[in-house]
Each structure stands twice: as structure tokens, then as C-alpha cells.
XYZ file of C-alpha atoms in Angstrom:
194
model
C 13.459 11.070 -19.200
C 13.330 7.526 -17.853
C 10.132 6.013 -16.504
C 10.114 2.931 -14.319
C 6.967 1.166 -13.198
C 7.412 -0.885 -10.049
C 4.975 -3.736 -9.551
C 4.662 -4.360 -5.836
C 5.025 -7.931 -4.621
C 2.331 -10.181 -6.103
C 0.849 -7.432 -8.271
C 0.688 -7.818 -12.028
C 0.721 -11.634 -11.898
C 4.108 -11.740 -10.163
C 3.196 -14.123 -7.346
C 5.962 -16.479 -8.441
C 8.680 -13.857 -7.909
C 8.369 -13.360 -4.132
C 7.751 -15.793 -1.322
C 6.012 -13.180 0.817
C 3.143 -10.770 0.559
C 2.834 -7.004 0.108
C 1.335 -4.281 2.255
C 0.821 -0.590 1.632
C 3.518 0.519 4.046
C 6.241 -1.809 2.767
C 8.675 0.859 1.594
C 11.822 -1.285 1.629
C 11.331 -2.564 -1.928
C 10.893 0.940 -3.377
C 13.821 2.260 -1.327
C 15.998 -0.545 -2.700
C 15.038 0.349 -6.275
C 15.797 4.040 -5.677
C 19.170 3.120 -4.180
C 19.954 0.928 -7.184
C 18.924 3.592 -9.690
C 20.966 6.331 -8.043
C 24.113 4.462 -6.982
C 24.442 1.784 -9.660
C 22.709 3.323 -12.672
C 23.769 6.875 -11.843
C 20.397 8.572 -12.245
C 20.618 12.065 -10.811
C 16.933 12.927 -10.385
C 14.100 10.631 -9.325
C 10.499 11.527 -8.607
C 8.227 8.872 -7.144
C 4.516 8.772 -7.843
C 1.797 6.402 -6.742
C -1.939 5.869 -6.834
C -4.144 4.693 -3.972
C -2.099 2.047 -2.085
C 0.957 3.118 -4.064
C 0.284 6.752 -3.199
C 0.386 5.894 0.479
C 3.624 4.027 -0.096
C 5.196 6.947 -2.021
C 4.318 9.441 0.705
C 5.393 7.085 3.493
C 8.725 6.521 1.766
C 9.326 10.274 1.434
C 8.357 10.761 5.088
C 10.714 8.015 6.220
C 13.541 9.690 4.294
C 12.628 12.930 6.063
C 15.363 15.552 5.970
C 17.851 13.066 4.526
C 16.459 11.759 1.229
C 18.898 9.959 -1.039
C 20.808 12.176 -3.411
C 18.661 12.498 -6.507
C 15.303 11.920 -4.774
C 13.715 15.192 -5.830
C 9.919 14.929 -5.556
C 6.903 12.792 -4.747
C 3.351 12.775 -6.118
C 0.341 10.810 -4.920
C -3.122 10.460 -6.424
C -5.962 9.396 -4.118
C -3.484 8.041 -1.568
C -4.919 6.034 1.305
C -2.873 7.933 3.921
C -5.113 6.650 6.739
C -5.638 3.012 5.807
C -8.043 2.356 8.691
C -10.363 5.177 7.624
C -10.281 3.984 4.025
C -11.067 0.432 5.090
C -14.017 1.640 7.160
C -15.258 3.681 4.184
C -14.892 0.648 1.937
C -17.066 -1.334 4.377
C -20.026 1.013 3.875
C -22.974 -0.569 2.102
C -22.690 1.696 -0.950
C -19.138 0.444 -1.510
C -19.995 -3.251 -1.450
C -19.135 -3.710 -5.130
C -15.686 -2.131 -4.697
C -14.993 -4.284 -1.658
C -16.196 -7.453 -3.386
C -13.877 -6.745 -6.335
C -10.834 -6.070 -4.128
C -11.444 -9.186 -2.037
C -11.953 -11.299 -5.163
C -8.591 -10.112 -6.503
C -6.824 -10.757 -3.187
C -8.225 -14.287 -3.055
C -7.149 -14.921 -6.625
C -3.623 -13.754 -5.803
C -3.461 -16.044 -2.784
C -4.584 -19.010 -4.890
C -1.923 -18.207 -7.497
C 0.620 -17.870 -4.682
C -0.371 -21.377 -3.559
C 0.410 -22.732 -7.031
C 3.980 -21.408 -6.814
C 4.559 -21.817 -3.066
C 2.406 -24.754 -1.950
C 1.662 -24.752 1.756
C 3.296 -21.349 2.375
C -0.026 -19.889 3.526
C -3.004 -21.564 5.177
C -5.844 -21.107 2.692
C -8.500 -22.934 4.734
C -10.147 -19.655 5.770
C -9.832 -17.930 2.395
C -13.316 -18.838 1.124
C -14.976 -17.361 4.224
C -13.286 -13.948 3.882
C -15.644 -11.259 2.580
C -13.890 -8.015 3.538
C -10.495 -6.363 3.158
C -10.314 -6.234 6.953
C -10.959 -9.983 7.127
C -8.157 -10.602 4.645
C -5.782 -8.336 6.541
C -6.636 -10.028 9.859
C -6.052 -13.482 8.375
C -3.029 -12.843 6.158
C -1.455 -9.384 6.031
C -1.184 -8.635 9.753
C 0.190 -12.009 10.882
C 2.567 -12.327 7.915
C 4.227 -9.000 8.735
C 4.122 -9.261 12.533
C 1.377 -6.729 13.172
C -0.869 -7.433 16.182
C -3.996 -7.247 14.003
C -5.464 -5.377 11.035
C -5.912 -2.121 12.982
C -2.250 -2.210 14.061
C -1.255 -2.731 10.423
C -3.508 0.108 9.250
C -2.091 2.495 11.824
C 1.585 1.659 11.398
C 1.540 1.373 7.579
C -0.302 4.655 6.982
C 1.695 7.561 5.573
C -0.092 9.864 8.004
C 2.364 8.772 10.708
C 5.290 10.362 8.811
C 3.782 12.764 6.251
C 4.880 15.791 8.285
C 8.530 14.727 7.839
C 8.506 14.976 4.028
C 11.108 17.503 2.866
C 10.969 17.149 -0.933
C 8.397 18.926 -3.139
C 5.156 16.962 -2.840
C 1.941 16.921 -4.836
C -1.184 15.198 -3.532
C -4.263 14.993 -5.729
C -7.465 13.687 -4.209
C -11.189 14.252 -4.324
C -13.615 15.518 -1.710
C -16.122 12.838 -2.755
C -13.975 9.752 -3.303
C -16.117 6.762 -2.310
C -13.480 5.133 -0.105
C -10.641 7.621 0.373
C -12.132 10.079 2.880
C -10.949 13.655 2.363
C -10.728 14.599 6.048
C -7.097 13.472 6.548
C -5.975 15.730 3.691
C -7.180 18.772 5.645
C -4.974 17.875 8.610
C -2.204 20.422 9.269
C 0.407 17.663 8.998
C -0.563 17.341 5.322
C -1.349 20.952 4.430
C 1.679 22.649 5.976
């Protein structure tokens, strides 16, 4: 069995490898890797798994493939996937999740500052210090960089929930009823449970 771990753009101290940013619905990178592994390397069976943001991406990718997944794409698994990014962001903004939010925002700011070291002037960092929420970061950087109207447009369009009902490969989703910022309600939706 082969195992491949895919660091998304700018994750794992890889800011120097990509000029752009990452978002949770950016499936093109993963699709490219799957294509490479199946057509060039000749792998005959690939299962994709992801956690949190990566879980959303794994499910969204499988949904985008729909009834025509690449030959060899056999399964998908997601743990605590944020399949409704807007709902997760709102949950993260609750007072009891302030520490989680602070940590995520701190990491995003650090990544942007490292990005500036490798790509000076690529992004306007003048507002970075004033950002205190994930939503604020997404409004200032993620949404405009990827052509979304705003953070809510990004959350809606990048969420796996838009395509989860199209998944046609065996799928496992593991989540918790009491996750502090991944609400369980979307997982009870018939588009997910059927």
C-alpha cells in the first residue's frame, strides 16, 4: 500500500512553493495529483481522506467527479469535515471558541508574513494586524484572491454540501455531535445520509 500526504498550498511551511493562496474548496490541486498517480504512476486504486478543511476538500472532490470518477478512484473518507463552511465559521465565532479562533487567525497571519518574505508585495498586508477572525481574513484575502464576491460567497461555493449528493464512490464520514465548531446538523441532511 502506498500512502501520500498532500500539503495544501502554504501548509506545512510551503509558502515559497506557490504564488497563490489555498481555500477549502480548491480541488484542482488534489485532482491533478490523482490524475498523475493514476495515469503516470499507474496506481490502480486510490482512496482520498481528509480532516476538517481537508475533509471538505475530499468530499467536494468526490462530488465534483460525480458519476464519472477517474479510473482507480475507489473511495473517500472525511473526519470532522467542514461541509458547510459558513456554519463552521459562525460556530467558531462563538465566545466559547475564542481560543480556537485566535489560534487559527494567528497561524493564517504567520503564513501571510512568510508568504511576504518569498513573494514581496504580492499581497497587501496593511490590514493584517487588524484582522481578528477567520471571516475577517477571508474577506480581506481569500475571497478577493479567488474571485469570490465576499467571505459568504466563498463559504457557500467552496462547501462540499453543494455537491455531496453527487458522490458515487463508497464514502465514510466521521464526525461528532458535540464538535465545538463543526456543527452536526448538516450531517443529518438527506443529501449526506442517503
